[in-house]
Amino acid sequence: MQVMTDLDTAAARLEALGNPTRLTIYRTLVRAGDPGLAVGQVQERLGLAASTLSHHLHRLLIAGLVTRERSGTTLICRANYHAMHELVGYLADECCKDVELSQPSADQPSAACR
Amino acid sequence: MQVMTDLDTAAARLEALGNPTRLTIYRTLVRAGDPGLAVGQVQERLGLAASTLSHHLHRLLIAGLVTRERSGTTLICRANYHAMHELVGYLADECCKDVELSQPSADQPSAACR
DNA sequence: ACTGTATTTCCAGAAATATCGAAATAACGA
DNA sequence: TCGTTATTTCGATATTTCTGGAAATACAGT
């Protein structure tokens, strides 16, 4: 697994997920799994204004956490597991060495969790 | 490990970490390890205005990601590994079932990562 | 009590964010 | 090309966030 080295990238993804509405959207897409969901289906499930949803999806998209693919007039959205995995890997490196193994840092190793 | 069930709590922690300055502060505290760092030491290392640093530390504090303890006139800050571990666990449950095991959800299981 | 050090709180301004309705765009089918 | 459906972009407003200087608070030592 490729370790995310860019702190700003990690921060951008954390910020993208750090909004209850967007985290709910992301969660919905994760649970939808491989087939993904059309924008309209997400809107239906969450009851957001179309423009609001579009705005949040855009944020998730530019953060790399969601991918989109056109299928006719509808756009299919999917959670990008790779980006999330990178992010979790980054957090694990920063804190919880026991969740994911990583190259030892020059600094003193962080204490084990729990 | 206790699974974090509150989406809003997760979002609050993600938001707290989703700012480059705060992520840097948090990272600094993680690397400082068990002895922690005084607020002034963090300020010294990162070169922030005292009030700005105080503001960000407060955000991390109320998110539960950092703990503080007074030692004389200085306040010692430490990364709260438990909170981070909970957060990583939550993200893993939402996305990457292969990082952490969790109770199966009623919805269809999310696809494996990578 | 007074002084010095460490840190927070208060204040204010600039910038970013969240929300939603209305209008615009994209793609399909007839 | 026209109409319909799906989605985004635009515009506008209310709220929140980020930043840092100045003042206030907390503690220790004398």
Tab-separated table of C-alpha atoms (C1' of nucleotides) in Angstrom:
chain	number	residue	atom	x	y	z
A	1	MET	CA	0.000	0.000	0.000
A	2	GLN	CA	1.237	3.432	-0.945
A	3	VAL	CA	1.664	5.673	2.075
A	4	MET	CA	0.184	9.101	1.605
A	5	THR	CA	2.983	11.556	2.173
A	6	ASP	CA	1.212	14.802	1.531
A	7	LEU	CA	-0.200	16.282	4.688
A	8	ASP	CA	-2.275	18.733	2.710
A	9	THR	CA	-3.893	15.943	0.745
A	10	ALA	CA	-4.778	14.163	3.947
A	11	ALA	CA	-6.147	17.365	5.442
A	12	ALA	CA	-8.237	17.996	2.341
A	13	ARG	CA	-9.774	14.547	2.541
A	14	LEU	CA	-10.388	14.832	6.262
A	15	GLU	CA	-12.065	18.164	5.739
A	16	ALA	CA	-14.187	16.725	2.939
A	17	LEU	CA	-15.412	13.995	5.278
A	18	GLY	CA	-15.608	16.321	8.246
A	19	ASN	CA	-19.087	17.575	7.538
A	20	PRO	CA	-22.064	15.517	8.692
A	21	THR	CA	-23.890	15.928	5.407
A	22	ARG	CA	-20.900	14.891	3.342
A	23	LEU	CA	-19.996	12.054	5.660
A	24	THR	CA	-23.554	10.803	5.288
A	25	ILE	CA	-23.316	11.062	1.518
A	26	TYR	CA	-20.040	9.196	1.523
A	27	ARG	CA	-21.436	6.569	3.860
A	28	THR	CA	-24.410	6.113	1.578
A	29	LEU	CA	-22.130	5.553	-1.390
A	30	VAL	CA	-19.971	3.086	0.519
A	31	ARG	CA	-23.035	1.098	1.486
A	32	ALA	CA	-24.251	1.154	-2.099
A	33	GLY	CA	-21.106	-0.744	-2.998
A	34	ASP	CA	-19.856	-1.520	-6.469
A	35	PRO	CA	-22.921	-0.548	-8.522
A	36	GLY	CA	-22.834	2.932	-7.007
A	37	LEU	CA	-25.743	5.323	-6.937
A	38	ALA	CA	-27.092	7.963	-9.282
A	39	VAL	CA	-27.037	11.507	-7.930
A	40	GLY	CA	-30.798	11.469	-7.921
A	41	GLN	CA	-30.923	8.297	-5.874
A	42	VAL	CA	-28.688	9.860	-3.261
A	43	GLN	CA	-30.905	12.923	-3.263
A	44	GLU	CA	-33.966	10.763	-2.827
A	45	ARG	CA	-32.483	8.914	0.110
A	46	LEU	CA	-31.092	11.920	1.923
A	47	GLY	CA	-33.651	14.560	1.022
A	48	LEU	CA	-31.221	17.337	0.123
A	49	ALA	CA	-31.756	20.147	-2.334
A	50	ALA	CA	-30.258	19.173	-5.661
A	51	SER	CA	-27.880	22.097	-5.676
A	52	THR	CA	-26.740	21.393	-2.139
A	53	LEU	CA	-26.067	17.766	-2.956
A	54	SER	CA	-24.231	18.725	-6.113
A	55	HIS	CA	-22.042	21.076	-4.125
A	56	HIS	CA	-21.128	18.418	-1.581
A	57	LEU	CA	-20.543	15.765	-4.209
A	58	HIS	CA	-18.192	18.149	-5.933
A	59	ARG	CA	-16.216	18.578	-2.732
A	60	LEU	CA	-15.931	14.821	-2.312
A	61	LEU	CA	-14.992	14.506	-5.956
A	62	ILE	CA	-12.136	17.001	-5.893
A	63	ALA	CA	-10.892	15.415	-2.680
A	64	GLY	CA	-10.677	12.180	-4.642
A	65	LEU	CA	-13.008	10.334	-2.300
A	66	VAL	CA	-15.730	9.792	-4.878
A	67	THR	CA	-15.669	8.959	-8.564
A	68	ARG	CA	-18.376	9.654	-11.097
A	69	GLU	CA	-19.289	8.075	-14.369
A	70	ARG	CA	-21.960	9.092	-16.784
A	71	SER	CA	-24.565	6.588	-17.828
A	72	GLY	CA	-26.990	8.237	-20.170
A	73	THR	CA	-28.546	11.215	-18.475
A	74	THR	CA	-27.632	10.047	-15.003
A	75	LEU	CA	-24.319	10.266	-13.232
A	76	ILE	CA	-23.293	7.261	-11.193
A	77	CYS	CA	-21.297	8.028	-8.065
A	78	ARG	CA	-19.060	5.591	-6.262
A	79	ALA	CA	-16.909	5.752	-3.158
A	80	ASN	CA	-13.245	5.618	-4.072
A	81	TYR	CA	-11.928	3.002	-1.699
A	82	HIS	CA	-8.340	3.598	-2.687
A	83	ALA	CA	-8.429	7.197	-1.470
A	84	MET	CA	-10.027	6.178	1.809
A	85	HIS	CA	-7.511	3.437	2.259
A	86	GLU	CA	-4.670	5.873	1.710
A	87	LEU	CA	-6.207	8.211	4.240
A	88	VAL	CA	-6.628	5.520	6.872
A	89	GLY	CA	-3.058	4.475	6.205
A	90	TYR	CA	-1.893	8.027	6.738
A	91	LEU	CA	-3.762	8.338	10.012
A	92	ALA	CA	-2.437	4.985	11.137
A	93	ASP	CA	1.090	6.130	10.410
A	94	GLU	CA	0.520	9.322	12.331
A	95	CYS	CA	-0.948	7.641	15.346
A	96	CYS	CA	-1.805	4.007	15.617
A	97	LYS	CA	1.087	1.901	14.534
A	98	ASP	CA	-0.814	-1.252	15.417
A	99	VAL	CA	-3.570	-0.747	12.873
A	100	GLU	CA	-1.293	-0.678	9.850
A	101	LEU	CA	2.383	-1.414	9.635
A	102	SER	CA	4.536	1.316	8.213
A	103	GLN	CA	8.141	2.259	7.797
A	104	PRO	CA	9.615	3.390	11.104
A	105	SER	CA	9.950	7.146	11.370
A	106	ALA	CA	13.078	9.009	12.375
A	107	ASP	CA	11.186	10.413	15.322
A	108	GLN	CA	10.412	8.262	18.276
A	109	PRO	CA	7.658	5.781	17.539
A	110	SER	CA	4.246	6.739	18.796
A	111	ALA	CA	2.823	4.813	21.704
A	112	ALA	CA	0.567	1.901	21.014
A	113	CYS	CA	-3.134	2.520	21.104
A	114	ARG	CA	-5.505	1.434	23.829
B	1	MET	CA	-12.427	-1.926	20.529
B	2	GLN	CA	-15.540	0.135	20.951
B	3	VAL	CA	-17.060	1.051	17.600
B	4	MET	CA	-17.953	4.714	17.336
B	5	THR	CA	-21.610	4.845	16.472
B	6	ASP	CA	-22.117	8.538	16.336
B	7	LEU	CA	-21.642	9.901	12.866
B	8	ASP	CA	-21.585	13.432	14.179
B	9	THR	CA	-18.750	12.615	16.521
B	10	ALA	CA	-16.776	11.136	13.659
B	11	ALA	CA	-17.519	14.155	11.497
B	12	ALA	CA	-16.433	16.504	14.268
B	13	ARG	CA	-13.123	14.704	14.625
B	14	LEU	CA	-12.579	14.579	10.895
B	15	GLU	CA	-13.278	18.270	10.671
B	16	ALA	CA	-10.915	18.975	13.542
B	17	LEU	CA	-8.137	17.154	11.695
B	18	GLY	CA	-9.178	18.527	8.324
B	19	ASN	CA	-7.232	21.727	8.591
B	20	PRO	CA	-3.551	21.704	7.647
B	21	THR	CA	-2.565	23.747	10.679
B	22	ARG	CA	-4.452	21.539	13.088
B	23	LEU	CA	-3.289	18.345	11.423
B	24	THR	CA	0.266	19.611	11.814
B	25	ILE	CA	-0.351	20.389	15.475
B	26	TYR	CA	-1.819	16.964	16.020
B	27	ARG	CA	1.032	15.319	14.156
B	28	THR	CA	3.515	17.216	16.292
B	29	LEU	CA	1.831	15.960	19.453
B	30	VAL	CA	1.741	12.392	18.200
B	31	ARG	CA	5.431	12.526	17.450
B	32	ALA	CA	6.130	14.004	20.856
B	33	GLY	CA	4.709	10.811	22.306
B	34	ASP	CA	3.961	10.115	25.924
B	35	PRO	CA	5.647	13.112	27.568
B	36	GLY	CA	3.582	15.446	25.423
B	37	LEU	CA	4.450	19.053	24.693
B	38	ALA	CA	3.737	22.337	26.400
B	39	VAL	CA	1.636	24.773	24.408
B	40	GLY	CA	4.658	27.054	24.194
B	41	GLN	CA	6.804	24.295	22.769
B	42	VAL	CA	4.271	23.651	20.046
B	43	GLN	CA	4.167	27.363	19.330
B	44	GLU	CA	7.949	27.471	19.158
B	45	ARG	CA	8.104	24.602	16.699
B	46	LEU	CA	5.299	25.733	14.441
B	47	GLY	CA	5.640	29.507	14.678
B	48	LEU	CA	1.983	30.328	15.159
B	49	ALA	CA	0.502	33.284	16.977
B	50	ALA	CA	-0.346	32.264	20.524
B	51	SER	CA	-4.016	33.058	20.122
B	52	THR	CA	-4.207	31.152	16.861
B	53	LEU	CA	-2.578	28.110	18.380
B	54	SER	CA	-4.841	28.312	21.404
B	55	HIS	CA	-7.870	28.399	19.139
B	56	HIS	CA	-6.770	25.330	17.209
B	57	LEU	CA	-5.829	23.431	20.337
B	58	HIS	CA	-9.262	24.168	21.708
B	59	ARG	CA	-10.838	22.698	18.611
B	60	LEU	CA	-8.760	19.549	18.940
B	61	LEU	CA	-9.586	19.433	22.629
B	62	ILE	CA	-13.356	19.615	22.255
B	63	ALA	CA	-13.136	17.035	19.488
B	64	GLY	CA	-11.482	14.790	22.061
B	65	LEU	CA	-8.370	14.320	19.983
B	66	VAL	CA	-6.051	16.034	22.440
B	67	THR	CA	-5.845	16.058	26.216
B	68	ARG	CA	-4.295	18.717	28.378
B	69	GLU	CA	-2.840	18.668	31.839
B	70	ARG	CA	-1.499	21.542	33.846
B	71	SER	CA	2.007	21.366	35.193
B	72	GLY	CA	2.781	24.555	37.029
B	73	THR	CA	2.327	27.484	34.679
B	74	THR	CA	2.525	25.358	31.571
B	75	LEU	CA	-0.114	23.183	30.003
B	76	ILE	CA	1.048	19.859	28.674
B	77	CYS	CA	-0.780	18.640	25.574
B	78	ARG	CA	-0.958	15.069	24.414
B	79	ALA	CA	-2.543	13.307	21.472
B	80	ASN	CA	-5.447	11.148	22.624
B	81	TYR	CA	-4.781	7.877	20.883
B	82	HIS	CA	-8.050	6.365	21.942
B	83	ALA	CA	-10.060	8.979	20.061
B	84	MET	CA	-7.956	8.508	16.956
B	85	HIS	CA	-8.283	4.787	17.194
B	86	GLU	CA	-12.035	5.076	17.445
B	87	LEU	CA	-12.058	7.327	14.426
B	88	VAL	CA	-9.932	4.992	12.340
B	89	GLY	CA	-12.186	2.154	13.428
B	90	TYR	CA	-15.223	4.086	12.316
B	91	LEU	CA	-13.711	4.827	8.919
B	92	ALA	CA	-12.705	1.229	8.542
B	93	ASP	CA	-16.254	0.128	9.294
B	94	GLU	CA	-17.610	2.583	6.777
B	95	CYS	CA	-15.274	1.577	4.031
B	96	CYS	CA	-12.446	-0.848	4.393
B	97	LYS	CA	-13.666	-4.027	6.023
B	98	ASP	CA	-10.228	-5.558	5.680
B	99	VAL	CA	-8.511	-3.064	7.960
B	100	GLU	CA	-10.617	-3.756	11.014
B	101	LEU	CA	-13.225	-6.391	11.582
B	102	SER	CA	-16.652	-5.198	12.594
B	103	GLN	CA	-20.174	-6.433	13.031
B	104	PRO	CA	-21.762	-7.096	9.633
B	105	SER	CA	-24.209	-4.412	8.613
B	106	ALA	CA	-27.728	-4.989	7.391
B	107	ASP	CA	-26.781	-3.319	4.136
B	108	GLN	CA	-24.712	-5.161	1.621
B	109	PRO	CA	-21.077	-5.363	2.658
B	110	SER	CA	-18.793	-2.855	1.072
B	111	ALA	CA	-16.308	-4.069	-1.482
B	112	ALA	CA	-12.851	-4.953	-0.335
B	113	CYS	CA	-10.151	-2.347	-0.778
B	114	ARG	CA	-7.444	-2.466	-3.425
C	1	DA	C1'	1.344	41.765	47.397
C	2	DC	C1'	4.363	42.139	43.207
C	3	DT	C1'	6.654	40.367	39.074
C	4	DG	C1'	7.295	37.369	35.372
C	5	DT	C1'	5.972	33.555	32.489
C	6	DA	C1'	2.414	30.800	30.180
C	7	DT	C1'	-1.779	30.645	28.176
C	8	DT	C1'	-6.482	31.951	27.143
C	9	DT	C1'	-10.240	35.041	26.077
C	10	DC	C1'	-12.005	38.938	23.682
C	11	DC	C1'	-12.495	41.470	19.577
C	12	DA	C1'	-12.615	42.336	14.831
C	13	DG	C1'	-11.957	41.704	9.922
C	14	DA	C1'	-11.317	38.752	5.915
C	15	DA	C1'	-12.243	34.570	3.849
C	16	DA	C1'	-14.567	30.275	3.314
C	17	DT	C1'	-18.713	27.390	3.810
C	18	DA	C1'	-23.579	25.774	3.656
C	19	DT	C1'	-27.860	26.274	1.850
C	20	DC	C1'	-31.369	26.693	-1.704
C	21	DG	C1'	-34.110	28.569	-5.680
C	22	DA	C1'	-33.721	29.731	-10.403
C	23	DA	C1'	-31.581	29.315	-14.622
C	24	DA	C1'	-28.465	26.755	-17.548
C	25	DT	C1'	-26.502	22.519	-19.488
C	26	DA	C1'	-26.270	17.529	-20.922
C	27	DA	C1'	-28.183	13.508	-22.800
C	28	DC	C1'	-31.816	10.746	-24.443
C	29	DG	C1'	-36.035	9.454	-27.126
C	30	DA	C1'	-39.744	10.567	-30.247
D	1	DT	C1'	-35.619	19.663	-33.312
D	2	DC	C1'	-38.574	19.324	-29.312
D	3	DG	C1'	-39.702	17.793	-24.858
D	4	DT	C1'	-38.333	15.422	-20.780
D	5	DT	C1'	-35.301	13.963	-17.248
D	6	DA	C1'	-30.922	14.492	-14.703
D	7	DT	C1'	-27.673	17.343	-12.950
D	8	DT	C1'	-24.828	21.470	-12.536
D	9	DT	C1'	-23.899	26.355	-12.313
D	10	DC	C1'	-25.179	30.882	-10.788
D	11	DG	C1'	-26.478	34.168	-7.437
D	12	DA	C1'	-27.550	35.491	-2.973
D	13	DT	C1'	-27.612	35.161	2.070
D	14	DA	C1'	-26.587	33.500	6.663
D	15	DT	C1'	-23.211	31.347	9.235
D	16	DT	C1'	-18.768	29.702	10.437
D	17	DT	C1'	-13.843	29.710	10.347
D	18	DC	C1'	-9.171	31.552	10.482
D	19	DT	C1'	-6.072	34.815	11.936
D	20	DG	C1'	-3.633	37.755	15.228
D	21	DG	C1'	-3.244	41.814	18.451
D	22	DA	C1'	-4.587	43.359	22.977
D	23	DA	C1'	-6.268	42.468	27.332
D	24	DA	C1'	-7.286	39.159	30.891
D	25	DT	C1'	-6.291	35.064	33.694
D	26	DA	C1'	-3.490	31.414	36.055
D	27	DC	C1'	0.335	30.022	38.480
D	28	DA	C1'	4.978	30.179	40.744
D	29	DG	C1'	8.582	32.520	43.068
D	30	DT	C1'	10.165	36.285	45.933
